[in-house]
CSV table of C-alpha atoms (C1' of nucleotides) in Angstrom, one decimal:
chain,number,residue,atom,x,y,z
N,520,UNK,CA,1.5,33.8,-9.1
N,521,UNK,CA,-2.4,33.0,-8.8
N,522,UNK,CA,-1.9,29.7,-9.6
N,523,UNK,CA,0.0,28.7,-7.9
N,524,UNK,CA,0.9,24.9,-9.1
N,525,UNK,CA,1.6,23.9,-6.1
N,526,UNK,CA,2.5,20.3,-6.5
N,527,UNK,CA,1.3,19.8,-3.2
N,528,UNK,CA,-2.0,20.2,-1.4
N,529,UNK,CA,-1.1,22.8,1.7
N,530,UNK,CA,-4.0,22.3,4.3
N,531,UNK,CA,-5.6,25.2,6.2
N,532,UNK,CA,-5.5,26.0,9.1
N,533,UNK,CA,-9.2,25.1,9.3
N,534,UNK,CA,-8.7,22.1,7.6
N,535,UNK,CA,-5.8,21.3,9.7
N,536,UNK,CA,-7.7,22.4,12.4
N,537,UNK,CA,-11.1,19.9,11.6
N,538,UNK,CA,-8.5,17.0,11.0
N,539,UNK,CA,-6.5,16.8,13.7
N,540,UNK,CA,-10.0,16.8,15.9
N,541,UNK,CA,-11.2,13.9,13.7
N,542,UNK,CA,-8.0,12.4,14.5
N,543,UNK,CA,-8.2,12.9,18.6
N,544,UNK,CA,-11.8,11.8,17.8
N,545,UNK,CA,-10.9,8.2,17.1
N,546,UNK,CA,-10.3,8.7,13.3
N,547,UNK,CA,-7.6,6.7,11.9
N,548,UNK,CA,-8.1,5.3,8.6
N,549,UNK,CA,-11.2,6.5,6.8
N,550,UNK,CA,-12.6,4.2,4.1
N,551,UNK,CA,-13.6,5.3,1.0
N,552,UNK,CA,-16.6,6.7,1.8
N,553,UNK,CA,-15.6,8.5,4.8
N,554,UNK,CA,-12.8,10.2,3.1
N,555,UNK,CA,-15.2,11.3,0.0
N,556,UNK,CA,-17.2,13.2,3.1
N,557,UNK,CA,-14.1,14.1,5.4
N,558,UNK,CA,-13.1,15.6,1.7
N,559,UNK,CA,-16.5,16.9,0.8
N,560,UNK,CA,-16.3,18.5,4.6
N,561,UNK,CA,-13.0,19.9,3.9
N,562,UNK,CA,-12.9,21.5,0.5
N,563,UNK,CA,-15.4,24.1,2.3
N,564,UNK,CA,-12.1,25.9,4.0
N,565,UNK,CA,-10.5,25.3,0.4
N,566,UNK,CA,-8.8,23.2,-2.2
N,567,UNK,CA,-8.4,19.7,-1.3
N,568,UNK,CA,-8.8,16.3,-2.4
N,569,UNK,CA,-9.3,12.4,-1.4
N,570,UNK,CA,-6.8,10.9,-1.9
N,571,UNK,CA,-4.8,14.1,0.3
N,572,UNK,CA,-7.6,13.5,3.6
N,573,UNK,CA,-5.6,9.9,3.1
N,574,UNK,CA,-2.5,10.4,3.1
N,575,UNK,CA,-3.0,12.6,5.5
N,576,UNK,CA,-4.4,10.5,8.2
N,577,UNK,CA,-1.9,7.8,7.0
N,578,UNK,CA,0.9,10.6,7.8
N,579,UNK,CA,-0.5,11.5,10.9
N,580,UNK,CA,-1.1,8.3,12.5
N,581,UNK,CA,2.3,6.7,11.3
N,582,UNK,CA,4.2,10.1,12.8
N,583,UNK,CA,2.6,9.6,15.6
N,584,UNK,CA,3.7,6.6,16.1
N,585,UNK,CA,7.1,6.9,15.2
N,586,UNK,CA,7.4,10.4,17.6
N,587,UNK,CA,6.5,7.7,20.5
N,588,UNK,CA,8.5,5.3,19.6
N,589,UNK,CA,11.8,7.8,19.4
N,590,UNK,CA,10.6,9.3,22.3
N,591,UNK,CA,10.9,5.4,23.4
N,592,UNK,CA,13.8,4.5,21.6
N,593,UNK,CA,15.6,8.1,22.7
N,594,UNK,CA,14.4,7.1,26.7
N,595,UNK,CA,16.2,3.7,26.8
N,596,UNK,CA,18.9,5.0,25.1
N,597,UNK,CA,19.4,7.0,27.3
N,598,UNK,CA,19.4,4.9,30.1
N,599,UNK,CA,21.3,2.9,28.3
N,600,UNK,CA,24.1,4.5,27.7
N,601,UNK,CA,23.6,6.6,31.1
N,602,UNK,CA,23.6,3.5,32.7
N,603,UNK,CA,22.5,3.8,35.8
N,604,UNK,CA,23.9,6.7,36.9
N,605,UNK,CA,21.0,9.0,36.5
N,606,UNK,CA,18.0,8.5,37.0
N,607,UNK,CA,15.4,11.2,36.5
N,608,UNK,CA,15.6,12.8,33.7
N,609,UNK,CA,13.5,14.2,32.0
N,610,UNK,CA,13.0,13.2,28.8
N,611,UNK,CA,11.7,15.7,26.6
N,612,UNK,CA,13.0,18.5,27.9
N,613,UNK,CA,13.0,21.5,25.3
N,614,UNK,CA,10.2,22.0,23.4
N,615,UNK,CA,12.3,23.8,20.4
N,616,UNK,CA,9.4,23.7,17.9
N,617,UNK,CA,10.3,24.9,14.9
N,618,UNK,CA,8.1,27.2,14.0
N,619,UNK,CA,4.7,26.1,13.9
N,620,UNK,CA,2.8,28.8,14.2
N,621,UNK,CA,1.2,29.2,17.3
N,622,UNK,CA,-2.4,27.7,17.5
N,623,UNK,CA,-4.6,28.5,20.1
N,624,UNK,CA,-7.1,30.1,18.0
N,625,UNK,CA,-8.5,29.6,14.7
N,626,UNK,CA,-12.0,30.0,15.3
N,627,UNK,CA,-13.6,28.5,12.8
N,628,UNK,CA,-17.7,28.5,12.2
N,629,UNK,CA,-18.7,25.1,11.8
N,630,UNK,CA,-22.0,26.4,9.9
N,631,UNK,CA,-21.6,23.6,6.4
N,632,UNK,CA,-24.2,21.4,6.0
N,633,UNK,CA,-22.2,18.3,7.3
N,634,UNK,CA,-22.6,19.0,11.1
N,635,UNK,CA,-24.4,17.2,13.1
N,636,UNK,CA,-25.3,14.8,10.1
N,637,UNK,CA,-22.1,13.5,8.8
N,638,UNK,CA,-23.6,10.6,7.3
N,639,UNK,CA,-26.3,11.1,5.4
N,640,UNK,CA,-27.6,7.4,4.0
N,641,UNK,CA,-24.9,4.1,5.5
N,642,UNK,CA,-24.9,2.7,2.2
N,643,UNK,CA,-26.3,-0.8,2.1
N,644,UNK,CA,-24.2,-1.5,-0.2
N,645,UNK,CA,-20.4,-2.3,0.5
N,646,UNK,CA,-17.9,-4.5,0.5
N,647,UNK,CA,-14.1,-3.1,-0.1
N,648,UNK,CA,-13.0,-1.0,2.7
N,649,UNK,CA,-10.5,0.9,1.6
N,650,UNK,CA,-10.0,0.4,-1.2
N,651,UNK,CA,-6.5,0.7,-3.7
N,652,UNK,CA,-4.0,3.1,-5.3
N,653,UNK,CA,-3.3,3.6,-8.0
N,654,UNK,CA,-6.1,2.5,-10.1
N,655,UNK,CA,-8.1,5.2,-9.5
N,656,UNK,CA,-7.0,8.5,-11.2
N,657,UNK,CA,-7.7,7.3,-14.6
N,658,UNK,CA,-11.5,8.6,-15.1
N,659,UNK,CA,-11.5,11.6,-13.3
N,660,UNK,CA,-11.4,13.9,-15.9
N,661,UNK,CA,-9.7,16.1,-13.7
N,662,UNK,CA,-9.3,19.0,-15.8
N,663,UNK,CA,-6.0,20.8,-15.0
N,664,UNK,CA,-5.6,21.4,-11.6
N,665,UNK,CA,-8.1,23.1,-9.1
N,666,UNK,CA,-10.9,22.1,-10.6
N,667,UNK,CA,-12.5,19.2,-8.1
N,668,UNK,CA,-14.7,20.5,-5.9
N,669,UNK,CA,-17.4,18.0,-6.8
N,670,UNK,CA,-15.6,15.3,-5.8
N,671,UNK,CA,-19.1,13.4,-3.7
N,672,UNK,CA,-20.0,10.9,-6.8
N,673,UNK,CA,-19.8,7.8,-5.0
N,674,UNK,CA,-20.9,5.6,-7.9
N,675,UNK,CA,-19.4,2.7,-8.8
N,676,UNK,CA,-17.6,2.7,-5.9
N,677,UNK,CA,-19.7,3.0,-2.9
N,678,UNK,CA,-17.2,2.0,-0.4
N,679,UNK,CA,-19.0,2.8,2.7
N,680,UNK,CA,-18.5,0.0,4.1
N,681,UNK,CA,-21.4,-1.0,6.8
N,682,UNK,CA,-19.9,-4.1,7.4
N,683,UNK,CA,-16.6,-3.3,9.5
N,684,UNK,CA,-19.2,-0.5,10.5
N,685,UNK,CA,-19.9,-3.1,13.7
N,686,UNK,CA,-19.8,-0.6,16.0
N,687,UNK,CA,-18.7,-0.2,19.1
N,688,UNK,CA,-18.8,2.8,19.2
N,689,UNK,CA,-16.8,2.4,21.4
N,690,UNK,CA,-17.1,5.3,23.5
N,691,UNK,CA,-14.7,7.3,21.5
N,692,UNK,CA,-15.0,10.4,23.6
N,693,UNK,CA,-11.4,12.1,24.6
N,694,UNK,CA,-11.2,15.9,24.5
N,695,UNK,CA,-12.7,16.3,21.4
N,696,UNK,CA,-13.2,19.8,23.1
N,697,UNK,CA,-16.1,20.6,22.3
N,698,UNK,CA,-17.9,18.7,20.2
N,699,UNK,CA,-17.2,20.7,17.3
N,700,UNK,CA,-17.4,17.8,15.0
N,701,UNK,CA,-18.4,14.8,15.2
N,702,UNK,CA,-17.4,12.0,12.9
N,703,UNK,CA,-20.1,10.0,11.2
N,704,UNK,CA,-21.3,7.4,13.5
N,705,UNK,CA,-19.7,4.7,10.9
N,706,UNK,CA,-16.6,4.8,12.0
N,707,UNK,CA,-15.1,2.7,10.9
N,708,UNK,CA,-13.3,-1.2,12.4
N,709,UNK,CA,-14.7,-1.8,16.3
N,710,UNK,CA,-10.7,-0.7,16.6
N,711,UNK,CA,-7.7,-1.5,15.0
N,712,UNK,CA,-4.9,-0.1,15.3
N,713,UNK,CA,-4.1,2.0,18.0
N,714,UNK,CA,-1.7,0.4,20.0
N,715,UNK,CA,1.8,1.4,21.0
N,716,UNK,CA,3.4,-1.8,19.5
N,717,UNK,CA,3.0,-3.4,16.5
N,718,UNK,CA,1.9,-6.6,18.4
N,719,UNK,CA,-0.4,-8.5,16.2
N,720,UNK,CA,1.3,-10.5,13.9
N,721,UNK,CA,2.0,-14.1,14.8
N,722,UNK,CA,4.9,-14.3,15.7
N,723,UNK,CA,6.0,-11.2,13.6
N,724,UNK,CA,7.0,-8.3,14.9
N,725,UNK,CA,9.4,-5.3,16.1
N,726,UNK,CA,11.8,-3.7,13.9
N,727,UNK,CA,14.1,-2.3,16.0
N,728,UNK,CA,14.6,0.6,15.3
N,729,UNK,CA,16.1,1.8,18.2
N,730,UNK,CA,18.9,0.0,17.5
N,731,UNK,CA,22.4,1.4,17.6
N,732,UNK,CA,22.8,0.2,14.0
N,733,UNK,CA,20.4,1.5,11.6
N,734,UNK,CA,19.6,4.7,13.7
N,735,UNK,CA,18.7,6.5,11.2
N,736,UNK,CA,15.3,7.2,13.2
N,737,UNK,CA,16.2,7.0,16.3
N,738,UNK,CA,19.1,8.4,16.2
N,739,UNK,CA,20.4,12.1,18.1
N,740,UNK,CA,17.6,14.6,17.8
N,741,UNK,CA,20.6,16.6,15.4
N,742,UNK,CA,20.2,15.1,12.2
A,1266,UNK,CA,-25.9,-19.1,-5.0
A,1267,UNK,CA,-26.0,-17.3,-8.7
A,1268,UNK,CA,-24.2,-14.5,-7.2
A,1269,UNK,CA,-20.8,-15.7,-6.2
A,1270,UNK,CA,-20.7,-13.6,-2.9
A,1271,UNK,CA,-16.7,-14.0,-3.6
A,1272,UNK,CA,-15.3,-11.2,-1.8
A,1273,UNK,CA,-11.6,-11.2,-4.3
A,1274,UNK,CA,-11.4,-11.5,-7.4
A,1275,UNK,CA,-10.6,-14.4,-9.6
A,1276,UNK,CA,-8.5,-13.7,-12.3
A,1277,UNK,CA,-8.9,-15.7,-15.0
A,1278,UNK,CA,-6.4,-17.9,-17.1
A,1279,UNK,CA,-6.5,-15.4,-19.9
A,1280,UNK,CA,-6.3,-12.6,-17.5
A,1281,UNK,CA,-3.1,-13.9,-16.2
A,1282,UNK,CA,-1.5,-14.8,-18.4
A,1283,UNK,CA,-2.2,-11.4,-19.8
A,1284,UNK,CA,-0.7,-9.8,-16.8
A,1285,UNK,CA,2.2,-11.9,-16.4
A,1286,UNK,CA,3.0,-10.7,-19.8
A,1287,UNK,CA,3.0,-7.8,-19.8
A,1288,UNK,CA,4.6,-8.3,-16.3
A,1289,UNK,CA,8.0,-9.7,-18.0
A,1290,UNK,CA,6.8,-6.5,-20.5
A,1291,UNK,CA,8.7,-4.5,-17.9
A,1292,UNK,CA,5.0,-3.6,-16.5
A,1293,UNK,CA,5.5,-3.1,-12.1
A,1294,UNK,CA,3.7,0.3,-11.7
A,1295,UNK,CA,1.4,1.0,-13.6
A,1296,UNK,CA,-0.2,3.7,-13.1
A,1297,UNK,CA,-3.5,5.3,-12.8
A,1298,UNK,CA,-4.3,5.8,-16.3
A,1299,UNK,CA,-2.7,2.5,-17.1
A,1300,UNK,CA,-4.0,0.4,-14.4
A,1301,UNK,CA,-7.6,1.5,-16.4
A,1302,UNK,CA,-6.3,0.5,-19.7
A,1303,UNK,CA,-4.8,-3.0,-19.0
A,1304,UNK,CA,-8.3,-3.2,-16.3
A,1305,UNK,CA,-10.5,-1.9,-18.9
A,1306,UNK,CA,-8.5,-5.2,-21.2
A,1307,UNK,CA,-8.3,-7.5,-19.4
A,1308,UNK,CA,-12.4,-6.9,-18.5
A,1309,UNK,CA,-13.3,-8.7,-21.4
A,1310,UNK,CA,-12.1,-12.4,-20.5
A,1311,UNK,CA,-14.1,-10.9,-17.2
A,1312,UNK,CA,-15.2,-9.7,-14.4
A,1313,UNK,CA,-12.2,-7.6,-13.1
A,1314,UNK,CA,-11.6,-3.9,-11.8
A,1315,UNK,CA,-9.1,-2.0,-11.5
A,1316,UNK,CA,-7.9,-2.4,-8.3
A,1317,UNK,CA,-7.7,-5.4,-8.9
A,1318,UNK,CA,-5.1,-5.1,-11.0
A,1319,UNK,CA,-2.7,-2.6,-9.7
A,1320,UNK,CA,-2.6,-5.6,-6.4
A,1321,UNK,CA,-1.7,-7.8,-8.8
A,1322,UNK,CA,0.7,-5.7,-10.1
A,1323,UNK,CA,2.2,-5.1,-6.4
A,1324,UNK,CA,2.0,-8.4,-5.0
A,1325,UNK,CA,3.2,-9.6,-7.9
A,1326,UNK,CA,6.2,-7.3,-8.2
A,1327,UNK,CA,6.7,-7.7,-3.7
A,1328,UNK,CA,6.4,-12.0,-4.6
A,1329,UNK,CA,9.2,-12.0,-7.8
A,1330,UNK,CA,12.0,-10.1,-5.4
A,1331,UNK,CA,10.9,-11.6,-2.2
A,1332,UNK,CA,11.5,-15.2,-4.1
A,1333,UNK,CA,14.9,-13.7,-4.7
A,1334,UNK,CA,16.0,-12.7,-2.1
A,1335,UNK,CA,14.3,-15.6,-0.3
A,1336,UNK,CA,16.3,-18.0,-2.6
A,1337,UNK,CA,19.7,-15.6,-1.8
A,1338,UNK,CA,19.5,-16.2,1.8
A,1339,UNK,CA,18.8,-19.6,1.6
A,1340,UNK,CA,21.9,-19.5,-0.6
A,1341,UNK,CA,23.9,-17.6,1.9
A,1342,UNK,CA,22.8,-19.7,4.6
A,1343,UNK,CA,23.9,-22.7,2.7
A,1344,UNK,CA,27.1,-20.9,2.0
A,1345,UNK,CA,27.7,-19.8,5.7
A,1346,UNK,CA,26.8,-23.3,6.8
A,1347,UNK,CA,28.5,-25.1,4.9
A,1348,UNK,CA,31.4,-22.5,5.5
A,1349,UNK,CA,34.6,-21.7,3.4
A,1350,UNK,CA,34.8,-24.8,0.8
A,1351,UNK,CA,33.9,-24.1,-2.4
A,1352,UNK,CA,35.5,-20.4,-3.5
A,1353,UNK,CA,34.5,-19.9,-7.0
A,1354,UNK,CA,30.4,-20.3,-6.3
A,1355,UNK,CA,28.7,-18.6,-9.8
A,1356,UNK,CA,26.5,-16.1,-8.1
A,1357,UNK,CA,23.5,-17.0,-10.0
A,1358,UNK,CA,24.3,-19.4,-12.0
A,1359,UNK,CA,21.6,-19.3,-14.4
A,1360,UNK,CA,22.0,-19.2,-18.6
A,1361,UNK,CA,20.4,-15.9,-18.8
A,1362,UNK,CA,20.3,-16.1,-22.4
A,1363,UNK,CA,21.8,-12.9,-23.7
A,1364,UNK,CA,18.7,-13.1,-26.5
A,1365,UNK,CA,16.7,-10.1,-24.9
A,1366,UNK,CA,14.1,-10.4,-27.3
A,1367,UNK,CA,11.0,-11.4,-25.4
A,1368,UNK,CA,7.7,-13.1,-27.6
A,1369,UNK,CA,6.1,-10.3,-27.4
A,1370,UNK,CA,3.2,-12.8,-28.6
A,1371,UNK,CA,0.3,-12.6,-27.1
A,1372,UNK,CA,-1.8,-10.8,-29.1
A,1373,UNK,CA,-5.2,-12.4,-28.6
A,1374,UNK,CA,-7.4,-10.7,-30.4
A,1375,UNK,CA,-7.4,-7.4,-28.9
A,1376,UNK,CA,-10.3,-6.0,-30.4
A,1377,UNK,CA,-10.1,-2.2,-28.2
A,1378,UNK,CA,-7.9,0.5,-28.4
A,1379,UNK,CA,-5.2,-0.8,-26.9
A,1380,UNK,CA,-3.7,-3.5,-28.8
A,1381,UNK,CA,-0.2,-3.1,-30.1
A,1382,UNK,CA,0.4,0.4,-28.9
A,1383,UNK,CA,0.0,0.3,-25.2
A,1384,UNK,CA,1.1,3.2,-24.2
A,1385,UNK,CA,0.2,6.0,-25.9
A,1386,UNK,CA,2.3,9.2,-24.8
A,1387,UNK,CA,3.7,10.8,-22.5
A,1388,UNK,CA,1.3,13.3,-20.6
A,1389,UNK,CA,3.4,16.5,-20.0
A,1390,UNK,CA,1.2,17.2,-17.5
A,1391,UNK,CA,0.7,14.8,-14.9
A,1392,UNK,CA,-0.5,15.3,-11.4
A,1393,UNK,CA,-0.4,11.9,-9.3
A,1394,UNK,CA,1.3,9.7,-11.1
A,1395,UNK,CA,-0.1,7.0,-9.1
A,1396,UNK,CA,-2.2,8.1,-6.5
A,1397,UNK,CA,-3.6,7.2,-2.7
A,1398,UNK,CA,-6.0,4.6,-1.9
A,1399,UNK,CA,-8.7,4.5,-0.4
A,1400,UNK,CA,-9.9,7.9,-1.0
A,1401,UNK,CA,-10.3,7.3,-5.0
A,1402,UNK,CA,-14.5,6.0,-4.7
A,1403,UNK,CA,-14.7,9.3,-5.8
A,1404,UNK,CA,-15.4,10.2,-9.9
A,1405,UNK,CA,-14.2,7.9,-12.0
A,1406,UNK,CA,-16.4,8.1,-14.6
A,1407,UNK,CA,-16.2,4.9,-15.5
A,1408,UNK,CA,-16.6,5.7,-19.3
A,1409,UNK,CA,-16.6,8.7,-20.4
A,1410,UNK,CA,-13.6,11.3,-21.1
A,1411,UNK,CA,-10.7,9.6,-23.6
A,1412,UNK,CA,-9.1,13.4,-23.7
A,1413,UNK,CA,-6.2,12.8,-21.0
A,1414,UNK,CA,-6.0,8.9,-21.5
A,1415,UNK,CA,-2.5,8.8,-22.0
A,1416,UNK,CA,-0.1,8.5,-19.4
A,1417,UNK,CA,2.2,7.5,-19.4
A,1418,UNK,CA,4.4,6.9,-17.0
A,1419,UNK,CA,6.1,3.6,-15.9
A,1420,UNK,CA,8.4,2.7,-13.9
A,1421,UNK,CA,12.2,2.7,-14.2
A,1422,UNK,CA,13.3,-1.2,-13.6
A,1423,UNK,CA,14.2,-2.3,-10.6
A,1424,UNK,CA,15.3,-6.1,-11.7
A,1425,UNK,CA,16.6,-7.6,-8.7
A,1426,UNK,CA,17.3,-5.4,-5.8
A,1427,UNK,CA,19.1,-7.2,-3.2
A,1428,UNK,CA,18.7,-5.0,-0.4
A,1429,UNK,CA,18.4,-6.9,2.2
A,1430,UNK,CA,20.8,-9.6,1.4
A,1431,UNK,CA,23.4,-7.3,0.8
A,1432,UNK,CA,24.4,-9.6,-2.3
A,1433,UNK,CA,27.3,-8.3,-4.0
A,1434,UNK,CA,25.5,-7.5,-7.0
A,1435,UNK,CA,26.3,-10.3,-9.4
A,1436,UNK,CA,24.7,-9.8,-13.0
A,1437,UNK,CA,22.1,-12.2,-11.4
A,1438,UNK,CA,18.8,-12.0,-13.3
A,1439,UNK,CA,17.8,-16.1,-13.1
A,1440,UNK,CA,14.6,-16.5,-14.6
A,1441,UNK,CA,13.7,-12.7,-14.2
A,1442,UNK,CA,12.2,-11.2,-17.8
A,1443,UNK,CA,13.9,-8.5,-19.7
A,1444,UNK,CA,13.0,-6.0,-21.3
A,1445,UNK,CA,10.3,-4.8,-23.8
A,1446,UNK,CA,7.7,-2.7,-24.0
A,1447,UNK,CA,10.1,0.4,-24.3
A,1448,UNK,CA,7.5,3.0,-21.5
A,1449,UNK,CA,7.3,6.1,-22.2
A,1450,UNK,CA,10.0,8.3,-20.3
A,1451,UNK,CA,8.0,10.3,-18.2
A,1452,UNK,CA,9.0,8.6,-15.7
A,1453,UNK,CA,8.8,10.1,-12.2
A,1454,UNK,CA,11.2,9.9,-9.5
A,1455,UNK,CA,14.7,9.9,-10.9
A,1456,UNK,CA,15.5,7.0,-9.2
A,1457,UNK,CA,14.1,4.6,-6.8
A,1458,UNK,CA,15.1,1.8,-5.4
A,1459,UNK,CA,18.0,0.5,-6.9
A,1460,UNK,CA,20.8,0.9,-5.1
A,1461,UNK,CA,22.3,-1.9,-3.6
A,1462,UNK,CA,22.7,-0.6,-0.4
A,1463,UNK,CA,20.9,2.1,1.2
A,1464,UNK,CA,23.6,5.2,1.3
A,1465,UNK,CA,20.1,7.6,1.9
A,1466,UNK,CA,22.1,10.8,3.3
A,1467,UNK,CA,20.0,10.1,7.0
A,1468,UNK,CA,22.1,7.2,7.9
A,1469,UNK,CA,20.0,4.5,6.4
A,1470,UNK,CA,20.1,1.9,7.1
A,1471,UNK,CA,19.8,-2.2,5.2
A,1472,UNK,CA,18.1,-4.0,7.9
A,1473,UNK,CA,18.5,-7.0,8.4
A,1474,UNK,CA,15.8,-9.8,6.5
A,1475,UNK,CA,18.0,-12.4,6.7
A,1476,UNK,CA,19.9,-12.3,9.6
A,1477,UNK,CA,19.5,-15.0,12.2
A,1478,UNK,CA,16.7,-12.8,14.6
A,1479,UNK,CA,13.8,-11.7,13.3
A,1480,UNK,CA,14.3,-14.3,10.2
A,1481,UNK,CA,10.4,-13.8,9.8
A,1482,UNK,CA,10.3,-13.8,6.1
A,1483,UNK,CA,13.3,-16.2,5.6
A,1484,UNK,CA,13.2,-18.3,7.7
A,1485,UNK,CA,11.9,-21.0,6.2
A,1486,UNK,CA,8.7,-22.7,8.5
A,1487,UNK,CA,6.8,-19.4,8.9
A,1488,UNK,CA,3.8,-21.3,10.3
G,324,DG,C1',-15.2,-41.6,-4.7
G,325,DC,C1',-16.5,-37.4,-2.2
G,326,DA,C1',-16.1,-34.2,2.2
G,327,DA,C1',-13.8,-32.8,5.7
G,328,DA,C1',-9.2,-30.5,8.0
G,329,DT,C1',-4.7,-28.7,5.8
G,330,DT,C1',-1.7,-26.4,3.0
G,331,DA,C1',-0.3,-22.8,-0.3
G,332,DA,C1',-0.9,-19.2,-3.4
G,333,DT,C1',-2.0,-15.2,-3.8
G,334,DG,C1',-5.9,-11.0,-2.8
G,335,DA,C1',-6.4,-7.1,0.2
G,336,DT,C1',-4.9,-3.6,3.6
G,337,DT,C1',-2.4,-1.9,6.6
G,338,DT,C1',1.7,-0.1,8.1
G,339,DA,C1',7.1,1.4,7.3
G,340,DT,C1',10.0,3.8,4.4
G,341,DT,C1',11.1,6.6,1.7
G,342,DC,C1',11.1,11.1,-1.2
G,343,DA,C1',11.2,15.6,-2.0
G,344,DA,C1',8.7,20.1,-1.8
G,345,DG,C1',7.7,24.0,0.8
H,1094,DC,C1',13.6,20.2,9.2
H,1095,DT,C1',8.2,19.5,8.5
H,1096,DT,C1',5.0,17.3,5.9
H,1097,DG,C1',3.0,15.9,1.6
H,1098,DA,C1',3.1,11.7,-1.2
H,1099,DA,C1',4.8,8.3,-3.1
H,1100,DT,C1',7.1,3.4,-2.9
H,1101,DA,C1',7.9,-0.7,-1.0
H,1102,DA,C1',7.7,-4.3,3.5
H,1103,DA,C1',5.0,-6.1,6.4
H,1104,DT,C1',0.2,-8.9,7.7
H,1105,DC,C1',-4.0,-10.7,7.1
H,1106,DA,C1',-8.1,-13.3,5.0
H,1107,DT,C1',-9.6,-15.9,1.6
H,1108,DT,C1',-9.8,-19.4,-2.0
H,1109,DA,C1',-7.3,-23.0,-4.6
H,1110,DA,C1',-4.8,-27.0,-3.7
H,1111,DT,C1',-3.5,-31.6,-1.5
H,1112,DT,C1',-4.0,-34.4,1.6
H,1113,DT,C1',-6.9,-37.5,5.1
H,1114,DG,C1',-10.4,-40.4,6.9
H,1115,DC,C1',-14.3,-42.9,6.0
DNA sequence: GCAAATTAATGATTTATTCAAG
DNA sequence: CTTGAATAAATCATTAATTTGC
């Protein structure tokens, strides 16, 4: 089954690593242009499309947050449940990783174009940062499947927004782990969402996921 | 300034009319190809992009629903407030004209593909229905092929969901639109959101929008 | 009558949920 | 169970309506 009609993208370890690295470096919601570049970059390691990159970041961000929340919730519930009885309950305890292979080794080679100069040339134009969804597919002749490859055709869209890139360049460097790939200096906005809690809106707020009712997410890990 | 720096699309009356007509005809979440067509069509009346169409449907759908919800909520609250007094309160009143027929008028000028047959034929293959957002920029040859055209795929219906207010699903359908436009049976998922209760397997849960607490949505004066 | 100040709509983004493949 | 994919809900931001003061 060479032509796995796989309906969904299956990231290669390299791609995954790079993506994770980027994520750790601070990339959270790349815009169209950035996604294009990332995609082009990762395409070197295997089939991949822009939407995959997009979704990956979307999901990764969401799940990272969800995980945190869950843990906090669990903690709270435990506390609430256990009440004042056993204070120092080790939060996470068992790792119990299912089967995720062990990372560690995985030495890739970054010798593709891109490397240091991630951003070829800043787009002077720009206007819409990350744009919509669906509507895009259309034109993409997209033959049938495994066809993608060259996506670099920023033509009409040309997203790359410089406006938002205001920069800040806030340090960012956390534990990039060696300068593997440094994201383009043109990251998204100064910094937007990275909070642990959605404390942004004017009054909004905080959905009670931990509540006793719903419990769909925070309920015990049995699932 | 000659170049209207309008950052956002401002639909012309014609465009708006057509969009609304489509909406009423049942179009809810057009996929990429459909959006392309709609866009091409509407472009005749003024500047417009695929994303605008996408967003329009997205927003229109959401707000239509929100409006309904709000009404129901308000009604419920009223009921709750008024307490038990008038038992047989007709859920939705509405004369709901039995005539399903929708005007279908609107023939405007149609001088390009599209015309009456909105949806050509369903695409057997179909890869990504409505896909992601941002990443799009890529290829998207605005005018290039027609080989794929066709797509189809619309959405299923979703009249009034009641998910939040948990109303007892009474007939209803106040001023919604009737069915019309027969969309190609090329939907994707069997069913998405239409159940009265999120009886998901995981245990879902009922968000309380109408509840007294959060009240972010249903509350009257938000700001 | 017009123009700044408010408010109401609604276009555009982001976040949270949900579905289902692997 | 993990996670790619997709959708809906929530939010933000800008434009059009209105209102208000001169």
